[in-house]
Coordinates of C-alpha atoms and ligand atoms in Angstrom, one line a residue:
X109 CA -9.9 -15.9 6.7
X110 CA -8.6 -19.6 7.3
X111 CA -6.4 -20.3 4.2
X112 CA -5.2 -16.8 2.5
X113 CA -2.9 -16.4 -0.3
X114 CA -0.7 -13.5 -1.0
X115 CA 0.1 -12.6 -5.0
X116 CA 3.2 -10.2 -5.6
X117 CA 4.2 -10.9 -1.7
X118 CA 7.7 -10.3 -2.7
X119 CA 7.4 -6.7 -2.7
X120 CA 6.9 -3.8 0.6
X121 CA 3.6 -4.6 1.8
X122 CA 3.6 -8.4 0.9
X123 CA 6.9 -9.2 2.8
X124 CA 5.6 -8.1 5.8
X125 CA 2.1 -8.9 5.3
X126 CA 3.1 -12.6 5.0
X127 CA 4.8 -12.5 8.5
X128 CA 2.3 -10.3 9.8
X129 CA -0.7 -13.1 8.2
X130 CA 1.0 -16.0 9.3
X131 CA 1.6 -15.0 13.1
X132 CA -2.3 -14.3 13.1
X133 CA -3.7 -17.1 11.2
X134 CA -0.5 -20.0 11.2
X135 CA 2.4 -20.4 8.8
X136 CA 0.8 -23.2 7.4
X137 CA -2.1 -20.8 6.3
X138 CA -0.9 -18.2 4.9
X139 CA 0.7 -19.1 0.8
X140 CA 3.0 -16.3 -0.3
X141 CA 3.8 -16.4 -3.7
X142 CA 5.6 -13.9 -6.5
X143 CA 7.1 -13.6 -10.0
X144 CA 10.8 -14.3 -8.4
X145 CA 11.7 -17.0 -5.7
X146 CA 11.6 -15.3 -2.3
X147 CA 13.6 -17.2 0.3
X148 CA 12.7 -15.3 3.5
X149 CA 9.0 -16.0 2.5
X150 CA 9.9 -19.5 2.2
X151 CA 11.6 -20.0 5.5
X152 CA 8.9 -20.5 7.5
X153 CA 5.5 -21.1 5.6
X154 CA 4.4 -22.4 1.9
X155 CA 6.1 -20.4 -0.9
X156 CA 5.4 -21.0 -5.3
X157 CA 6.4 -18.7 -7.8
X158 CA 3.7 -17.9 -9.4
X159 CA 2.8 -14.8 -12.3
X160 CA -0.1 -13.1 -11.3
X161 CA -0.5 -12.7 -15.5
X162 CA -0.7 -16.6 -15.2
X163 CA -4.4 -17.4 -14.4
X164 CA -4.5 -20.9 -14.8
X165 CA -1.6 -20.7 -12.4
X166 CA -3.2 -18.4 -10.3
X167 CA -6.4 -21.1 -9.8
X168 CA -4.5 -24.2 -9.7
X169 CA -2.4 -22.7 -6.6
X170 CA -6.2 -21.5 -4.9
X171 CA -7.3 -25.0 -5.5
X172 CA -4.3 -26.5 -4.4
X173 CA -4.2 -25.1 -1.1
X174 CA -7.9 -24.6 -0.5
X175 CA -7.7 -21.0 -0.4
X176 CA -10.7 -18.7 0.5
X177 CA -8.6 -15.2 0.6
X178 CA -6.8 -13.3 -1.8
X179 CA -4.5 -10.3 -1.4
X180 CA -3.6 -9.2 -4.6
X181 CA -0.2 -7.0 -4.0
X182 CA 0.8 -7.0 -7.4
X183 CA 1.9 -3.3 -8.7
X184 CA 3.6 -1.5 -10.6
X185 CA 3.6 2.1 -9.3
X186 CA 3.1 5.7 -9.8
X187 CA 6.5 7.0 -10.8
X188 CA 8.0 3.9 -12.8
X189 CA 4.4 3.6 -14.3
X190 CA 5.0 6.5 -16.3
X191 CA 8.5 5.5 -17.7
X192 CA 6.2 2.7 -18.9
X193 CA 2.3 3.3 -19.2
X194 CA 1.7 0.4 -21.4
X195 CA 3.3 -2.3 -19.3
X196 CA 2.0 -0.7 -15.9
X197 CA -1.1 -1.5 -17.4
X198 CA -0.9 -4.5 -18.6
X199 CA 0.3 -5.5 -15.3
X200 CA -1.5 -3.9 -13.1
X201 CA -5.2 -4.8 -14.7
X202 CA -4.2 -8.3 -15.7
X203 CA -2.9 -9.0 -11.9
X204 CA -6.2 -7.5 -11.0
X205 CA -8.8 -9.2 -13.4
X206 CA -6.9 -12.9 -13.0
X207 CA -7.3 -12.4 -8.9
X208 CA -11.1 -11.4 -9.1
X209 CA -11.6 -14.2 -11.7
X210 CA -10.1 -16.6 -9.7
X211 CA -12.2 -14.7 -6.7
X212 CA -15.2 -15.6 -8.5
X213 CA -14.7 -19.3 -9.3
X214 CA -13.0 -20.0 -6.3
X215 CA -15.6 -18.5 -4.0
X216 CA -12.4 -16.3 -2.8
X217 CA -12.7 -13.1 -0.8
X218 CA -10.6 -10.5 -2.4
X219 CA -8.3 -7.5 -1.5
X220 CA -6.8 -5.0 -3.7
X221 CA -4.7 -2.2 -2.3
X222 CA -6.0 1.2 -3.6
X223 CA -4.2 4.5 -3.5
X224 CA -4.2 8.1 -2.6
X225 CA -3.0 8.0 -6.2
X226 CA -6.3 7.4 -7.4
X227 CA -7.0 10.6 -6.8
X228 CA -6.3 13.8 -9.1
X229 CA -5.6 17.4 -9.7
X230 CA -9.6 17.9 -9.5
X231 CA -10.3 16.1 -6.6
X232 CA -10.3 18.4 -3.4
X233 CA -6.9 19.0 -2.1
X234 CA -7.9 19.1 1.7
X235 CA -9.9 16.4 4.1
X236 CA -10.1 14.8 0.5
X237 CA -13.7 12.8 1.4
X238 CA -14.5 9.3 0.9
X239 CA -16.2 10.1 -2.6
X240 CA -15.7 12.6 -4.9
X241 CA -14.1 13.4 -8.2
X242 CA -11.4 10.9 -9.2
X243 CA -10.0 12.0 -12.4
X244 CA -6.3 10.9 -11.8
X245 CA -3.2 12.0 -14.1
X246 CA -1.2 8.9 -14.3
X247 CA -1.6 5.4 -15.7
X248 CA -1.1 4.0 -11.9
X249 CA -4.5 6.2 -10.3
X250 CA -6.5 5.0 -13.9
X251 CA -5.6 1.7 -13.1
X252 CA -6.8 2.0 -9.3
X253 CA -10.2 4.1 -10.3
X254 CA -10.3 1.1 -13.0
X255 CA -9.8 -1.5 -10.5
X256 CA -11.9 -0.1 -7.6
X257 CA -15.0 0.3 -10.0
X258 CA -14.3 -3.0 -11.5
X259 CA -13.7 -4.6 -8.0
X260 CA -17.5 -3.1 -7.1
X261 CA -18.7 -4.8 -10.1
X262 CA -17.8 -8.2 -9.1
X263 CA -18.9 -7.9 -5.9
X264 CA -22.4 -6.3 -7.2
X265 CA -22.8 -8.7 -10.0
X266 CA -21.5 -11.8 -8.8
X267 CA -21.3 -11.7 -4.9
X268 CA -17.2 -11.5 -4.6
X269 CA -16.6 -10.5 -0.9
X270 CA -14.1 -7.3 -2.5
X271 CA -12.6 -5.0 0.1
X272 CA -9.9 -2.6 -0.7
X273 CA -7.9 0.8 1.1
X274 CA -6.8 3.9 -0.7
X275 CA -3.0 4.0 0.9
X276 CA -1.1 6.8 1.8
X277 CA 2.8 6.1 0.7
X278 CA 3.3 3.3 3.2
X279 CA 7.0 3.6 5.2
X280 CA 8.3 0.5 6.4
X281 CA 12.0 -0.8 7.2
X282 CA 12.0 -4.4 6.0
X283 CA 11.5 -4.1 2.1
X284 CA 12.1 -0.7 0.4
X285 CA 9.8 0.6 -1.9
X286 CA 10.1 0.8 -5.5
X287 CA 9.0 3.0 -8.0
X288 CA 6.6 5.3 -6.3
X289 CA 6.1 8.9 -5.6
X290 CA 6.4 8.8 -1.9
X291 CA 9.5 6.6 -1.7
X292 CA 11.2 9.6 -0.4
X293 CA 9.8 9.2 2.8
X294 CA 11.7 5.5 3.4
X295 CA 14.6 6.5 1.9
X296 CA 15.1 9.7 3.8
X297 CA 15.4 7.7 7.1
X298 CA 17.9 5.5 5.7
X299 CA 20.4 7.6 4.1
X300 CA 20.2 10.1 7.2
X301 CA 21.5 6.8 9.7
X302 CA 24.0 6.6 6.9
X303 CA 24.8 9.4 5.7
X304 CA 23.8 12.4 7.9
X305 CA 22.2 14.1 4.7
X306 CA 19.1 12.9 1.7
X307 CA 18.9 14.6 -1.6
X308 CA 15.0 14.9 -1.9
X309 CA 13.3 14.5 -5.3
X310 CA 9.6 15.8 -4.1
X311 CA 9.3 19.6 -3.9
X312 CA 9.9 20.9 0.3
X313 CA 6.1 22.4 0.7
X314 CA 4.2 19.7 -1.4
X315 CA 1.8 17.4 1.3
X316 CA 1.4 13.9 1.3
X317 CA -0.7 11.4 3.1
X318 CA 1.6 8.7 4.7
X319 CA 1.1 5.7 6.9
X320 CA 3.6 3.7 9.3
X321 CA 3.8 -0.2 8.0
X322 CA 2.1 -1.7 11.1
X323 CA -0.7 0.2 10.8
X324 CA -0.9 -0.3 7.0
X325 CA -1.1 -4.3 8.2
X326 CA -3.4 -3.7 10.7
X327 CA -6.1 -2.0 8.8
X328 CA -5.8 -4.8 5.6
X329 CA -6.5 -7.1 8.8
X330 CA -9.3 -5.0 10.4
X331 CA -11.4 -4.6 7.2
X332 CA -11.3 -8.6 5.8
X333 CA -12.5 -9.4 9.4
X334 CA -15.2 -6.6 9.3
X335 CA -19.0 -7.9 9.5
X336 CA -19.8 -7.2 6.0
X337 CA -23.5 -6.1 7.2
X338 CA -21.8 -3.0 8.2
X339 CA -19.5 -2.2 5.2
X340 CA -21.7 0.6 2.8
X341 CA -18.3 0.9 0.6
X342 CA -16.2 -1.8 0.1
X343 CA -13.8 -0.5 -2.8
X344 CA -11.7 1.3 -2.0
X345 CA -11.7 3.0 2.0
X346 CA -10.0 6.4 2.5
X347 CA -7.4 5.8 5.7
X348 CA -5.1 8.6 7.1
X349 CA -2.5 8.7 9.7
X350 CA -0.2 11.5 9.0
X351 CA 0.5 13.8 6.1
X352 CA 3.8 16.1 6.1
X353 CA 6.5 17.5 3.6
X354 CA 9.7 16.9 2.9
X355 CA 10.9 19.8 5.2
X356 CA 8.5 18.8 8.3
X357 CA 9.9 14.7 8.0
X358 CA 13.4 16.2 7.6
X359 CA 12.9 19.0 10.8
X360 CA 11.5 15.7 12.8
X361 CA 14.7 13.7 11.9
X362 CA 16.9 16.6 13.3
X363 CA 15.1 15.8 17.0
X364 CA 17.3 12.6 16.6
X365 CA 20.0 13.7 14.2
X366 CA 20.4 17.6 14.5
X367 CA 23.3 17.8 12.2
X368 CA 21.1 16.1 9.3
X369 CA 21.4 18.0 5.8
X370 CA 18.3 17.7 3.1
X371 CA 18.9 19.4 -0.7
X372 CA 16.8 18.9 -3.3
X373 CA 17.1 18.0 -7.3
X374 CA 13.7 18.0 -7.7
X375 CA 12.3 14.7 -10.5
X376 CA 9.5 16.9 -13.1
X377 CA 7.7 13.5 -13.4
X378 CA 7.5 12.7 -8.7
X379 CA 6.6 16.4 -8.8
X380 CA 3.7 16.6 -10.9
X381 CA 2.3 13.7 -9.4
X382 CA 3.1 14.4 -5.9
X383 CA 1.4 18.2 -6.3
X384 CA -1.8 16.4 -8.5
X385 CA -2.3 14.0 -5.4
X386 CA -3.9 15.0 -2.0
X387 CA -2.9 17.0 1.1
X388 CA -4.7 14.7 3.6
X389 CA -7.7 12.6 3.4
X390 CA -11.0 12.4 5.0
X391 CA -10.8 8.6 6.5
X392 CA -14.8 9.1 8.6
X393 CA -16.3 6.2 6.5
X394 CA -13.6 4.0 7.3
X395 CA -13.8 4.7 11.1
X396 CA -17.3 4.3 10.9
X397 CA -18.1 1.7 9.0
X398 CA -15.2 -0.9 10.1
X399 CA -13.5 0.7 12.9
X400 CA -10.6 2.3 11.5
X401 CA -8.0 4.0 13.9
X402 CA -4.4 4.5 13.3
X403 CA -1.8 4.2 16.3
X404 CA 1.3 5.4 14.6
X405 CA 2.2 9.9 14.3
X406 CA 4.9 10.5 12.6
X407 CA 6.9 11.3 16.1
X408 CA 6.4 8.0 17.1
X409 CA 6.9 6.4 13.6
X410 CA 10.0 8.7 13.3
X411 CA 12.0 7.2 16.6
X412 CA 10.8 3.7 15.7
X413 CA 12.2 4.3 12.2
X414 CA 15.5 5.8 13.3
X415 CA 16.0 3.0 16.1
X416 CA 15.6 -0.3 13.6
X417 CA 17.4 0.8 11.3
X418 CA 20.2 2.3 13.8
X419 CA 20.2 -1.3 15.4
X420 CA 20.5 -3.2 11.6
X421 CA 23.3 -1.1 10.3
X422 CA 25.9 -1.4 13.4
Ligands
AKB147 C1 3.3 5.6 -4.9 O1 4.0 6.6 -4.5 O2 3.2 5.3 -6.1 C2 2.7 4.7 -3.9 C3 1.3 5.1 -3.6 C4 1.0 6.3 -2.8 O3 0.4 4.4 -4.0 N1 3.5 4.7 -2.7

């Protein structure tokens, strides 16, 4: 990667990818771009607003800036998805087929977040593996099945260097989260440094796979630098971390913040998705074939947490 551009950096991975990019690889290298103008992202590297639905856009800004990496962040997720199945698609696949277009005549290697979402009541629940049955519920997992197997067919039929990760909900403490079915585990953090108590909309027993930002940012790294000789999948990797519940996050606040309160008024539409999704998943492929390896639990992710977001609100 010598000259990478970010799509839909505005959002919770893509403002802190673009920092994370441009430390490795030089501001000057890394071209964040979004639907909206993004000042922080414009600070200190190259910045255009650009929509992802745009694809003549999309190319001129690739050929502009000599680009030969992609990270297409653009999504519309699980929960707000299915307030509006029609436009999650039209966003989600048109972000997606205008990057691996652009991928294609550009000579541009490409990377599409996945998601544990892409999985489905019928998958296994536990040690969900690598491959299996993906026969996801909402529009957001049939647009990340869609987008893996079409992401495979570029790269099969016309070379694209495609790479992608099935994330966990990813908690971070820059940019909230919008929209998704794991949200509660960023938002929990914040209101209990504000408000000593979070009313939780995901059911207190129902597992999730989760994943601490840096190592979210590390493993996009990791697997566009991996030799491709070694890489038997490309689209999309299982990686774990941690997976908890509601009650076991809110019992490892209490360590730091005993007199923390959690209730619950449960949302029908987070809980169906959140029970139709995995426990945990099997992440062996990914640690075998590119070196996968996360560094964050969710004790150490928890007093991290607590401790930025103490230090921003005084
Ligand atoms: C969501 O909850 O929709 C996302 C995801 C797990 O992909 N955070």
């Amino acid at each position: 990667m010598k000259h990478i551009l970010i799509v839909g950096a505005g959002g919770q991975i893509g403002s802190e990818l673009t920092t994370y990019l441009r430390k490795i690889y030089g501001n000057a290298n890394v071209v964040a771009t979004d639907v909206r103008e993004c000042k922080n992202l414009a600070a200190d590297g190259p910045f255009e607003v650009l929509d992802a639905l745009n694809a003549t856009s999309m190319a001129s800004v690739v050929a502009r800036h000599n680009i030969d990496t992609i990270f297409n962040l653009v999504a519309l997720l699980s929960a707000v998805g299915e307030r509006n199945p029609q436009m999650a698609w039209g966003v989600n696949m048109g972000a997606l087929m205008n990057s691996l277009e652009v991928a294609r005549q550009h000579h541009c290697a490409l990377f599409t977040p996945s998601s544990i979402g892409a999985f489905g009541p019928t998958s296994p629940k536990d040690g969900t593996p690598q491959d299996t049955i993906m026969q996801p519920t909402t529009v957001y997992g049939i647009c990340k099945v869609t987008g893996e197997l079409l992401s495979n067919y570029y790269h099969l039929k016309y070379g694209v260097d495609t790479r992608s990760v099935r994330f966990p909900g990813i908690i971070s403490n820059v940019t909230q989260p919008g929209g998704g079915t794991t949200d509660y585990a960023v938002e929990i953090y914040y209101e209990a440094v504000r408000n000593g108590k979070y009313t939780c909309a995901v059911p207190s027993d129902v597992y999730m796979d989760m994943i601490y930002m840096p190592d979210a940012l590390r493993a996009c790294v990791e697997l566009m630098e991996a030799d491709p000789r070694q890489l038997i999948h490309r689209n999309s990797f299982n990686i774990a971390s941690m997976s908890f519940t509601p009650e076991i996050i809110a019992a490892e606040i209490r360590k730091h913040i005993p007199e923390f309160e959690m209730d619950y008024y449960i949302d029908p539409v987070k809980r169906e998705i959140a029970e139709s999704w995995p426990n945990s998943l099997d992440d062996t492929c990914a640690r075998q074939e590119w070196g996968w390896k996360p560094e964050w639990d969710l004790e150490k992710m928890t007093t991290d947490m607590l401790n930025v977001i103490r230090s921003r609100e005084k």
